[in-house]
Protein backbone atom coordinates (compact mmCIF):
# COMPACT_ATOMS: atom_id res chain seq x y z
CA UNK A 1 0.00 0.00 0.00
CA UNK A 2 1.42 3.41 -0.95
CA UNK A 3 1.28 6.48 1.28
CA UNK A 4 -1.48 8.26 -0.66
CA UNK A 5 -3.82 5.28 -0.15
CA UNK A 6 -2.90 5.15 3.52
CA UNK A 7 -3.75 8.83 4.00
CA UNK A 8 -7.27 8.30 2.64
CA UNK A 9 -8.22 5.54 5.06
CA UNK A 10 -11.08 6.57 7.42
CA UNK A 11 -9.09 5.40 10.44
CA UNK A 12 -6.20 7.69 9.50
CA UNK A 13 -8.48 10.67 8.80
CA UNK A 14 -10.14 10.28 12.21
CA UNK A 15 -6.85 9.90 14.06
CA UNK A 16 -5.26 12.43 16.40
CA UNK A 17 -2.47 14.54 14.79
CA UNK A 18 0.15 12.72 16.89
CA UNK A 19 -1.23 9.39 15.72
CA UNK A 20 -1.23 10.56 12.11
CA UNK A 21 2.41 11.53 12.39
CA UNK A 22 3.25 8.14 13.90
CA UNK A 23 1.53 6.38 10.99
CA UNK A 24 3.51 8.39 8.43
CA UNK A 25 6.80 7.81 10.27
CA UNK A 26 6.03 4.09 10.52
CA UNK A 27 5.46 3.98 6.76
CA UNK A 28 8.84 5.61 6.12
CA UNK A 29 10.60 3.26 8.54
CA UNK A 30 8.92 0.22 6.96
CA UNK A 31 10.09 1.41 3.54
CA UNK A 32 13.63 1.79 4.85
CA UNK A 33 13.64 -1.71 6.28
CA UNK A 34 12.34 -3.16 3.01
CA UNK A 35 15.06 -1.35 1.06
CA UNK A 36 17.73 -2.64 3.41
CA UNK A 37 16.45 -6.18 3.09
CA UNK A 38 15.74 -5.90 -0.62
CA UNK A 39 12.32 -7.48 -0.03
CA UNK A 40 9.98 -6.50 -2.83
CA UNK A 41 11.84 -3.30 -3.64
CA UNK A 42 15.02 -4.71 -5.08
CA UNK A 43 17.10 -2.83 -2.54
CA UNK A 44 16.67 0.41 -4.48
CA UNK A 45 17.46 3.34 -2.10
CA UNK A 46 15.55 5.71 -4.38
CA UNK A 47 12.32 4.14 -3.12
CA UNK A 48 13.26 5.15 0.41
CA UNK A 49 14.15 8.73 -0.56
CA UNK A 50 10.85 8.97 -2.43
CA UNK A 51 8.99 7.74 0.67
CA UNK A 52 10.75 10.40 2.78
CA UNK A 53 9.80 13.11 0.28
CA UNK A 54 6.17 11.95 0.18
CA UNK A 55 6.06 11.86 3.99
CA UNK A 56 7.38 15.43 4.26
CA UNK A 57 4.79 16.64 1.73
CA UNK A 58 1.98 14.82 3.57
CA UNK A 59 3.01 16.31 6.90
CA UNK A 60 3.11 19.79 5.38
CA UNK A 61 -0.39 19.39 3.92
CA UNK A 62 -1.73 18.12 7.24
CA UNK A 63 0.03 20.82 9.26
CA UNK A 64 2.19 18.25 11.04
CA UNK A 65 5.53 19.96 10.42
CA UNK A 66 7.39 21.06 13.53
CA UNK A 67 6.32 24.46 14.85
CA UNK A 68 9.48 26.33 15.89
CA UNK A 69 7.60 29.28 17.41
CA UNK A 70 7.75 29.95 21.13
CA UNK A 71 4.54 29.83 23.18
CA UNK A 72 4.56 33.61 23.53
CA UNK A 73 4.89 34.02 19.75
CA UNK A 74 2.06 31.53 19.14
CA UNK A 75 -0.24 33.45 21.50
CA UNK A 76 0.74 36.73 19.87
CA UNK A 77 -0.04 35.28 16.43
CA UNK A 78 -3.44 34.07 17.65
CA UNK A 79 -4.23 37.52 19.04
CA UNK A 80 -3.29 39.15 15.72
CA UNK A 81 -5.35 36.56 13.83
CA UNK A 82 -8.37 37.46 15.94
CA UNK A 83 -7.75 41.15 15.30
CA UNK A 84 -7.42 40.52 11.56
CA UNK A 85 -10.84 38.88 11.51
CA UNK A 86 -12.34 42.34 11.98
CA UNK A 87 -10.37 43.65 9.01
CA UNK A 88 -11.47 40.72 6.86
CA UNK A 89 -15.06 41.26 7.97
CA UNK A 90 -14.84 44.88 6.85
CA UNK A 91 -13.69 43.85 3.37
CA UNK A 92 -16.51 41.29 3.12
CA UNK A 93 -19.16 43.81 4.12
CA UNK A 94 -17.80 46.39 1.69
CA UNK A 95 -17.93 43.74 -1.05
CA UNK A 96 -21.61 42.87 -0.62
CA UNK A 97 -22.70 46.45 0.00
CA UNK A 98 -21.20 47.69 -3.27
CA UNK A 99 -18.68 50.01 -1.63
CA UNK A 100 -15.87 48.07 -3.32
CA UNK A 101 -16.13 46.90 -6.96
CA UNK A 102 -16.33 43.08 -7.26
CA UNK A 103 -12.90 42.68 -8.85
CA UNK A 104 -11.19 44.92 -6.29
CA UNK A 105 -12.92 43.16 -3.38
CA UNK A 106 -12.09 39.75 -4.84
CA UNK A 107 -8.39 40.64 -5.10
CA UNK A 108 -8.27 41.80 -1.47
CA UNK A 109 -10.22 38.79 -0.22
CA UNK A 110 -7.89 36.47 -2.16
CA UNK A 111 -4.80 38.13 -0.69
CA UNK A 112 -6.17 37.78 2.86
CA UNK A 113 -7.17 34.15 2.27
CA UNK A 114 -3.73 33.29 0.89
CA UNK A 115 -2.04 34.92 3.88
CA UNK A 116 -4.28 33.03 6.31
CA UNK A 117 -3.61 29.69 4.58
CA UNK A 118 0.14 30.16 4.99
CA UNK A 119 -0.02 30.76 8.72
CA UNK A 120 1.19 27.77 10.77
CA UNK A 121 -1.07 25.98 13.23
CA UNK A 122 0.27 24.65 16.49
CA UNK A 123 -0.05 20.96 17.30
CA UNK A 124 -2.25 21.93 20.25
CA UNK A 125 -4.81 23.65 17.99
CA UNK A 126 -4.73 20.80 15.48
CA UNK A 127 -5.63 18.42 18.30
CA UNK A 128 -8.43 20.69 19.48
CA UNK A 129 -9.92 21.05 16.00
CA UNK A 130 -9.68 17.30 15.46
CA UNK A 131 -11.49 16.70 18.73
CA UNK A 132 -14.56 18.37 17.21
CA UNK A 133 -15.02 15.27 15.04
CA UNK A 134 -15.77 13.25 18.16
CA UNK A 135 -18.96 15.04 19.13
CA UNK A 136 -19.66 17.56 21.87
CA UNK A 137 -17.54 15.85 24.50
CA UNK A 138 -14.41 15.92 22.32
CA UNK A 139 -13.55 19.65 22.47
CA UNK A 140 -14.53 19.90 26.15
CA UNK A 141 -12.29 17.03 27.18
CA UNK A 142 -9.53 18.28 24.92
CA UNK A 143 -9.48 21.76 26.46
CA UNK A 144 -9.29 20.24 29.94
CA UNK A 145 -6.20 18.26 28.97
CA UNK A 146 -4.78 20.70 26.41
CA UNK A 147 -4.06 24.01 28.21
CA UNK A 148 -2.15 25.47 25.28
CA UNK A 149 -5.22 25.20 23.04
CA UNK A 150 -7.30 26.93 25.72
CA UNK A 151 -4.72 29.72 25.90
CA UNK A 152 -4.66 30.09 22.11
CA UNK A 153 -8.46 30.23 21.91
CA UNK A 154 -8.47 32.90 24.62
CA UNK A 155 -5.78 34.94 22.84
CA UNK A 156 -7.67 34.80 19.54
CA UNK A 157 -10.90 35.71 21.31
CA UNK A 158 -9.24 38.74 22.88
CA UNK A 159 -8.06 39.89 19.46
CA UNK A 160 -11.55 39.48 18.03
CA UNK A 161 -12.98 41.40 20.99
CA UNK A 162 -10.78 44.48 20.56
CA UNK A 163 -13.21 46.39 18.28
CA UNK A 164 -16.08 45.64 20.65
CA UNK A 165 -14.09 46.71 23.70
CA UNK A 166 -13.05 49.94 22.00
CA UNK A 167 -16.55 50.81 20.79
CA UNK A 168 -17.98 49.77 24.16
CA UNK A 169 -15.52 52.03 25.97
CA UNK A 170 -16.32 54.95 23.68
CA UNK A 171 -20.07 54.41 24.18
CA UNK A 172 -19.67 54.25 27.95
CA UNK A 173 -17.53 57.40 27.92
CA UNK A 174 -20.07 59.24 25.81
CA UNK A 175 -22.89 58.14 28.12
CA UNK A 176 -20.91 59.43 31.12
CA UNK A 177 -20.22 62.72 29.34
CA UNK A 178 -23.95 63.11 28.76
CA UNK A 179 -24.55 62.53 32.51
CA UNK A 180 -26.07 59.10 32.00
CA UNK A 181 -26.52 56.88 35.05
CA UNK A 182 -25.01 53.41 35.60
CA UNK A 183 -27.84 51.68 33.72
CA UNK A 184 -27.52 54.03 30.75
CA UNK A 185 -23.76 53.44 30.62
CA UNK A 186 -24.25 49.68 30.83
CA UNK A 187 -26.85 49.68 28.05
CA UNK A 188 -24.70 51.92 25.87
CA UNK A 189 -21.71 49.60 26.35
CA UNK A 190 -23.79 46.48 25.67
CA UNK A 191 -25.30 48.02 22.54
CA UNK A 192 -21.89 49.01 21.16
CA UNK A 193 -20.37 45.60 21.91
CA UNK A 194 -23.36 43.83 20.35
CA UNK A 195 -23.19 45.99 17.21
CA UNK A 196 -19.46 45.37 16.84
CA UNK A 197 -19.95 41.63 17.31
CA UNK A 198 -22.74 41.60 14.72
CA UNK A 199 -20.42 43.41 12.31
CA UNK A 200 -17.56 40.89 12.71
CA UNK A 201 -19.79 37.80 12.74
CA UNK A 202 -21.77 38.98 9.74
CA UNK A 203 -18.61 39.65 7.77
CA UNK A 204 -17.15 36.28 8.71
CA UNK A 205 -20.35 34.56 7.57
CA UNK A 206 -20.15 36.35 4.23
CA UNK A 207 -16.61 35.05 3.70
CA UNK A 208 -17.66 31.52 4.63
CA UNK A 209 -20.63 31.56 2.25
CA UNK A 210 -18.60 33.27 -0.46
CA UNK A 211 -16.01 30.52 -0.22
CA UNK A 212 -18.74 27.94 -0.89
CA UNK A 213 -20.02 29.97 -3.85
CA UNK A 214 -16.48 30.18 -5.24
CA UNK A 215 -16.00 26.42 -5.21
CA UNK A 216 -14.20 26.32 -1.88
CA UNK A 217 -11.32 28.58 -2.89
CA UNK A 218 -11.30 32.26 -1.92
CA UNK A 219 -7.98 32.74 -3.71
CA UNK A 220 -9.76 32.14 -7.03
CA UNK A 221 -10.35 35.80 -7.87
CA UNK A 222 -12.32 35.01 -11.02
CA UNK A 223 -14.83 32.81 -9.16
CA UNK A 224 -15.12 35.30 -6.28
CA UNK A 225 -15.65 38.19 -8.71
CA UNK A 226 -18.40 36.27 -10.50
CA UNK A 227 -20.14 35.50 -7.20
CA UNK A 228 -19.95 39.14 -6.09
CA UNK A 229 -21.38 40.21 -9.46
CA UNK A 230 -24.43 37.96 -9.12
CA UNK A 231 -27.41 39.84 -7.58
CA UNK A 232 -29.06 36.63 -6.32
CA UNK A 233 -25.91 35.47 -4.56
CA UNK A 234 -25.39 38.93 -3.03
CA UNK A 235 -28.92 38.92 -1.63
CA UNK A 236 -28.35 35.48 -0.11
CA UNK A 237 -25.01 36.57 1.40
CA UNK A 238 -26.57 39.67 2.96
CA UNK A 239 -29.57 37.86 4.41
CA UNK A 240 -27.49 35.13 6.05
CA UNK A 241 -24.97 37.67 7.36
CA UNK A 242 -27.73 39.75 8.98
CA UNK A 243 -29.39 36.72 10.56
CA UNK A 244 -26.21 35.31 12.07
CA UNK A 245 -24.64 38.67 12.91
CA UNK A 246 -27.68 40.05 14.71
CA UNK A 247 -28.25 36.81 16.62
CA UNK A 248 -24.67 36.45 17.87
CA UNK A 249 -24.48 40.19 18.54
CA UNK A 250 -27.57 40.03 20.75
CA UNK A 251 -26.03 37.30 22.90
CA UNK A 252 -22.72 39.15 23.16
CA UNK A 253 -24.55 42.30 24.19
CA UNK A 254 -26.37 40.32 26.87
CA UNK A 255 -23.06 38.91 28.12
CA UNK A 256 -21.89 42.46 28.90
CA UNK A 257 -24.80 42.88 31.28
CA UNK A 258 -23.49 40.12 33.55
CA UNK A 259 -25.82 39.57 36.49
CA UNK A 260 -23.10 38.32 38.85
CA UNK A 261 -23.08 41.53 40.87
CA UNK A 262 -26.82 41.22 41.41
CA UNK A 263 -26.50 37.60 42.47
CA UNK A 264 -23.56 38.06 44.80
CA UNK A 265 -24.08 41.62 45.88
CA UNK A 266 -20.89 43.61 46.48
CA UNK A 267 -17.87 41.34 46.22
CA UNK A 268 -15.66 41.67 49.30
CA UNK A 269 -12.23 40.24 49.89
CA UNK A 270 -10.25 37.97 47.62
CA UNK A 271 -12.74 35.11 47.94
CA UNK A 272 -15.66 37.31 46.94
CA UNK A 273 -13.79 38.79 44.01
CA UNK A 274 -12.68 35.34 42.85
CA UNK A 275 -16.24 34.01 43.07
CA UNK A 276 -17.58 36.99 41.12
CA UNK A 277 -14.86 36.60 38.48
CA UNK A 278 -15.59 32.89 38.09
CA UNK A 279 -19.32 33.54 37.77
CA UNK A 280 -18.72 36.32 35.22
CA UNK A 281 -16.56 33.97 33.16
CA UNK A 282 -19.17 31.22 33.35
CA UNK A 283 -22.04 33.52 32.37
CA UNK A 284 -20.21 35.32 29.58
CA UNK A 285 -18.67 32.11 28.24
CA UNK A 286 -22.04 30.39 28.33
CA UNK A 287 -23.77 33.26 26.54
CA UNK A 288 -20.97 33.41 23.99
CA UNK A 289 -21.30 29.70 23.26
CA UNK A 290 -25.08 29.96 23.16
CA UNK A 291 -24.73 32.83 20.69
CA UNK A 292 -22.65 30.67 18.36
CA UNK A 293 -25.26 27.92 18.56
CA UNK A 294 -28.18 30.31 18.06
CA UNK A 295 -26.39 32.00 15.17
CA UNK A 296 -26.05 28.70 13.35
CA UNK A 297 -29.68 27.82 14.05
CA UNK A 298 -30.71 31.20 12.61
CA UNK A 299 -29.16 30.34 9.25
CA UNK A 300 -30.11 26.66 9.35
CA UNK A 301 -26.63 25.21 9.87
CA UNK A 302 -25.35 22.54 12.21
CA UNK A 303 -22.90 23.56 14.91
CA UNK A 304 -19.38 22.19 15.01
CA UNK A 305 -18.68 21.33 18.68
CA UNK A 306 -15.25 23.00 18.54
CA UNK A 307 -16.92 26.30 17.48
CA UNK A 308 -19.26 26.19 20.45
Coordinates of C-alpha atoms in Angstrom, one line a residue:
X1 CA 0.0 0.0 0.0
X2 CA 1.4 3.4 -0.9
X3 CA 1.3 6.5 1.3
X4 CA -1.5 8.3 -0.7
X5 CA -3.8 5.3 -0.2
X6 CA -2.9 5.2 3.5
X7 CA -3.7 8.8 4.0
X8 CA -7.3 8.3 2.6
X9 CA -8.2 5.5 5.1
X10 CA -11.1 6.6 7.4
X11 CA -9.1 5.4 10.4
X12 CA -6.2 7.7 9.5
X13 CA -8.5 10.7 8.8
X14 CA -10.1 10.3 12.2
X15 CA -6.8 9.9 14.1
X16 CA -5.3 12.4 16.4
X17 CA -2.5 14.5 14.8
X18 CA 0.1 12.7 16.9
X19 CA -1.2 9.4 15.7
X20 CA -1.2 10.6 12.1
X21 CA 2.4 11.5 12.4
X22 CA 3.3 8.1 13.9
X23 CA 1.5 6.4 11.0
X24 CA 3.5 8.4 8.4
X25 CA 6.8 7.8 10.3
X26 CA 6.0 4.1 10.5
X27 CA 5.5 4.0 6.8
X28 CA 8.8 5.6 6.1
X29 CA 10.6 3.3 8.5
X30 CA 8.9 0.2 7.0
X31 CA 10.1 1.4 3.5
X32 CA 13.6 1.8 4.9
X33 CA 13.6 -1.7 6.3
X34 CA 12.3 -3.2 3.0
X35 CA 15.1 -1.4 1.1
X36 CA 17.7 -2.6 3.4
X37 CA 16.5 -6.2 3.1
X38 CA 15.7 -5.9 -0.6
X39 CA 12.3 -7.5 0.0
X40 CA 10.0 -6.5 -2.8
X41 CA 11.8 -3.3 -3.6
X42 CA 15.0 -4.7 -5.1
X43 CA 17.1 -2.8 -2.5
X44 CA 16.7 0.4 -4.5
X45 CA 17.5 3.3 -2.1
X46 CA 15.6 5.7 -4.4
X47 CA 12.3 4.1 -3.1
X48 CA 13.3 5.1 0.4
X49 CA 14.1 8.7 -0.6
X50 CA 10.8 9.0 -2.4
X51 CA 9.0 7.7 0.7
X52 CA 10.8 10.4 2.8
X53 CA 9.8 13.1 0.3
X54 CA 6.2 11.9 0.2
X55 CA 6.1 11.9 4.0
X56 CA 7.4 15.4 4.3
X57 CA 4.8 16.6 1.7
X58 CA 2.0 14.8 3.6
X59 CA 3.0 16.3 6.9
X60 CA 3.1 19.8 5.4
X61 CA -0.4 19.4 3.9
X62 CA -1.7 18.1 7.2
X63 CA 0.0 20.8 9.3
X64 CA 2.2 18.3 11.0
X65 CA 5.5 20.0 10.4
X66 CA 7.4 21.1 13.5
X67 CA 6.3 24.5 14.8
X68 CA 9.5 26.3 15.9
X69 CA 7.6 29.3 17.4
X70 CA 7.7 30.0 21.1
X71 CA 4.5 29.8 23.2
X72 CA 4.6 33.6 23.5
X73 CA 4.9 34.0 19.8
X74 CA 2.1 31.5 19.1
X75 CA -0.2 33.4 21.5
X76 CA 0.7 36.7 19.9
X77 CA 0.0 35.3 16.4
X78 CA -3.4 34.1 17.7
X79 CA -4.2 37.5 19.0
X80 CA -3.3 39.1 15.7
X81 CA -5.4 36.6 13.8
X82 CA -8.4 37.5 15.9
X83 CA -7.7 41.1 15.3
X84 CA -7.4 40.5 11.6
X85 CA -10.8 38.9 11.5
X86 CA -12.3 42.3 12.0
X87 CA -10.4 43.7 9.0
X88 CA -11.5 40.7 6.9
X89 CA -15.1 41.3 8.0
X90 CA -14.8 44.9 6.9
X91 CA -13.7 43.8 3.4
X92 CA -16.5 41.3 3.1
X93 CA -19.2 43.8 4.1
X94 CA -17.8 46.4 1.7
X95 CA -17.9 43.7 -1.0
X96 CA -21.6 42.9 -0.6
X97 CA -22.7 46.5 0.0
X98 CA -21.2 47.7 -3.3
X99 CA -18.7 50.0 -1.6
X100 CA -15.9 48.1 -3.3
X101 CA -16.1 46.9 -7.0
X102 CA -16.3 43.1 -7.3
X103 CA -12.9 42.7 -8.8
X104 CA -11.2 44.9 -6.3
X105 CA -12.9 43.2 -3.4
X106 CA -12.1 39.7 -4.8
X107 CA -8.4 40.6 -5.1
X108 CA -8.3 41.8 -1.5
X109 CA -10.2 38.8 -0.2
X110 CA -7.9 36.5 -2.2
X111 CA -4.8 38.1 -0.7
X112 CA -6.2 37.8 2.9
X113 CA -7.2 34.2 2.3
X114 CA -3.7 33.3 0.9
X115 CA -2.0 34.9 3.9
X116 CA -4.3 33.0 6.3
X117 CA -3.6 29.7 4.6
X118 CA 0.1 30.2 5.0
X119 CA 0.0 30.8 8.7
X120 CA 1.2 27.8 10.8
X121 CA -1.1 26.0 13.2
X122 CA 0.3 24.6 16.5
X123 CA -0.1 21.0 17.3
X124 CA -2.3 21.9 20.3
X125 CA -4.8 23.7 18.0
X126 CA -4.7 20.8 15.5
X127 CA -5.6 18.4 18.3
X128 CA -8.4 20.7 19.5
X129 CA -9.9 21.0 16.0
X130 CA -9.7 17.3 15.5
X131 CA -11.5 16.7 18.7
X132 CA -14.6 18.4 17.2
X133 CA -15.0 15.3 15.0
X134 CA -15.8 13.2 18.2
X135 CA -19.0 15.0 19.1
X136 CA -19.7 17.6 21.9
X137 CA -17.5 15.9 24.5
X138 CA -14.4 15.9 22.3
X139 CA -13.5 19.6 22.5
X140 CA -14.5 19.9 26.1
X141 CA -12.3 17.0 27.2
X142 CA -9.5 18.3 24.9
X143 CA -9.5 21.8 26.5
X144 CA -9.3 20.2 29.9
X145 CA -6.2 18.3 29.0
X146 CA -4.8 20.7 26.4
X147 CA -4.1 24.0 28.2
X148 CA -2.2 25.5 25.3
X149 CA -5.2 25.2 23.0
X150 CA -7.3 26.9 25.7
X151 CA -4.7 29.7 25.9
X152 CA -4.7 30.1 22.1
X153 CA -8.5 30.2 21.9
X154 CA -8.5 32.9 24.6
X155 CA -5.8 34.9 22.8
X156 CA -7.7 34.8 19.5
X157 CA -10.9 35.7 21.3
X158 CA -9.2 38.7 22.9
X159 CA -8.1 39.9 19.5
X160 CA -11.5 39.5 18.0
X161 CA -13.0 41.4 21.0
X162 CA -10.8 44.5 20.6
X163 CA -13.2 46.4 18.3
X164 CA -16.1 45.6 20.6
X165 CA -14.1 46.7 23.7
X166 CA -13.0 49.9 22.0
X167 CA -16.5 50.8 20.8
X168 CA -18.0 49.8 24.2
X169 CA -15.5 52.0 26.0
X170 CA -16.3 54.9 23.7
X171 CA -20.1 54.4 24.2
X172 CA -19.7 54.3 28.0
X173 CA -17.5 57.4 27.9
X174 CA -20.1 59.2 25.8
X175 CA -22.9 58.1 28.1
X176 CA -20.9 59.4 31.1
X177 CA -20.2 62.7 29.3
X178 CA -23.9 63.1 28.8
X179 CA -24.6 62.5 32.5
X180 CA -26.1 59.1 32.0
X181 CA -26.5 56.9 35.1
X182 CA -25.0 53.4 35.6
X183 CA -27.8 51.7 33.7
X184 CA -27.5 54.0 30.8
X185 CA -23.8 53.4 30.6
X186 CA -24.3 49.7 30.8
X187 CA -26.9 49.7 28.1
X188 CA -24.7 51.9 25.9
X189 CA -21.7 49.6 26.3
X190 CA -23.8 46.5 25.7
X191 CA -25.3 48.0 22.5
X192 CA -21.9 49.0 21.2
X193 CA -20.4 45.6 21.9
X194 CA -23.4 43.8 20.3
X195 CA -23.2 46.0 17.2
X196 CA -19.5 45.4 16.8
X197 CA -19.9 41.6 17.3
X198 CA -22.7 41.6 14.7
X199 CA -20.4 43.4 12.3
X200 CA -17.6 40.9 12.7
X201 CA -19.8 37.8 12.7
X202 CA -21.8 39.0 9.7
X203 CA -18.6 39.6 7.8
X204 CA -17.1 36.3 8.7
X205 CA -20.3 34.6 7.6
X206 CA -20.2 36.3 4.2
X207 CA -16.6 35.1 3.7
X208 CA -17.7 31.5 4.6
X209 CA -20.6 31.6 2.3
X210 CA -18.6 33.3 -0.5
X211 CA -16.0 30.5 -0.2
X212 CA -18.7 27.9 -0.9
X213 CA -20.0 30.0 -3.8
X214 CA -16.5 30.2 -5.2
X215 CA -16.0 26.4 -5.2
X216 CA -14.2 26.3 -1.9
X217 CA -11.3 28.6 -2.9
X218 CA -11.3 32.3 -1.9
X219 CA -8.0 32.7 -3.7
X220 CA -9.8 32.1 -7.0
X221 CA -10.3 35.8 -7.9
X222 CA -12.3 35.0 -11.0
X223 CA -14.8 32.8 -9.2
X224 CA -15.1 35.3 -6.3
X225 CA -15.6 38.2 -8.7
X226 CA -18.4 36.3 -10.5
X227 CA -20.1 35.5 -7.2
X228 CA -20.0 39.1 -6.1
X229 CA -21.4 40.2 -9.5
X230 CA -24.4 38.0 -9.1
X231 CA -27.4 39.8 -7.6
X232 CA -29.1 36.6 -6.3
X233 CA -25.9 35.5 -4.6
X234 CA -25.4 38.9 -3.0
X235 CA -28.9 38.9 -1.6
X236 CA -28.3 35.5 -0.1
X237 CA -25.0 36.6 1.4
X238 CA -26.6 39.7 3.0
X239 CA -29.6 37.9 4.4
X240 CA -27.5 35.1 6.1
X241 CA -25.0 37.7 7.4
X242 CA -27.7 39.7 9.0
X243 CA -29.4 36.7 10.6
X244 CA -26.2 35.3 12.1
X245 CA -24.6 38.7 12.9
X246 CA -27.7 40.0 14.7
X247 CA -28.2 36.8 16.6
X248 CA -24.7 36.4 17.9
X249 CA -24.5 40.2 18.5
X250 CA -27.6 40.0 20.8
X251 CA -26.0 37.3 22.9
X252 CA -22.7 39.1 23.2
X253 CA -24.5 42.3 24.2
X254 CA -26.4 40.3 26.9
X255 CA -23.1 38.9 28.1
X256 CA -21.9 42.5 28.9
X257 CA -24.8 42.9 31.3
X258 CA -23.5 40.1 33.5
X259 CA -25.8 39.6 36.5
X260 CA -23.1 38.3 38.8
X261 CA -23.1 41.5 40.9
X262 CA -26.8 41.2 41.4
X263 CA -26.5 37.6 42.5
X264 CA -23.6 38.1 44.8
X265 CA -24.1 41.6 45.9
X266 CA -20.9 43.6 46.5
X267 CA -17.9 41.3 46.2
X268 CA -15.7 41.7 49.3
X269 CA -12.2 40.2 49.9
X270 CA -10.3 38.0 47.6
X271 CA -12.7 35.1 47.9
X272 CA -15.7 37.3 46.9
X273 CA -13.8 38.8 44.0
X274 CA -12.7 35.3 42.8
X275 CA -16.2 34.0 43.1
X276 CA -17.6 37.0 41.1
X277 CA -14.9 36.6 38.5
X278 CA -15.6 32.9 38.1
X279 CA -19.3 33.5 37.8
X280 CA -18.7 36.3 35.2
X281 CA -16.6 34.0 33.2
X282 CA -19.2 31.2 33.3
X283 CA -22.0 33.5 32.4
X284 CA -20.2 35.3 29.6
X285 CA -18.7 32.1 28.2
X286 CA -22.0 30.4 28.3
X287 CA -23.8 33.3 26.5
X288 CA -21.0 33.4 24.0
X289 CA -21.3 29.7 23.3
X290 CA -25.1 30.0 23.2
X291 CA -24.7 32.8 20.7
X292 CA -22.7 30.7 18.4
X293 CA -25.3 27.9 18.6
X294 CA -28.2 30.3 18.1
X295 CA -26.4 32.0 15.2
X296 CA -26.0 28.7 13.3
X297 CA -29.7 27.8 14.1
X298 CA -30.7 31.2 12.6
X299 CA -29.2 30.3 9.2
X300 CA -30.1 26.7 9.3
X301 CA -26.6 25.2 9.9
X302 CA -25.4 22.5 12.2
X303 CA -22.9 23.6 14.9
X304 CA -19.4 22.2 15.0
X305 CA -18.7 21.3 18.7
X306 CA -15.3 23.0 18.5
X307 CA -16.9 26.3 17.5
X308 CA -19.3 26.2 20.5

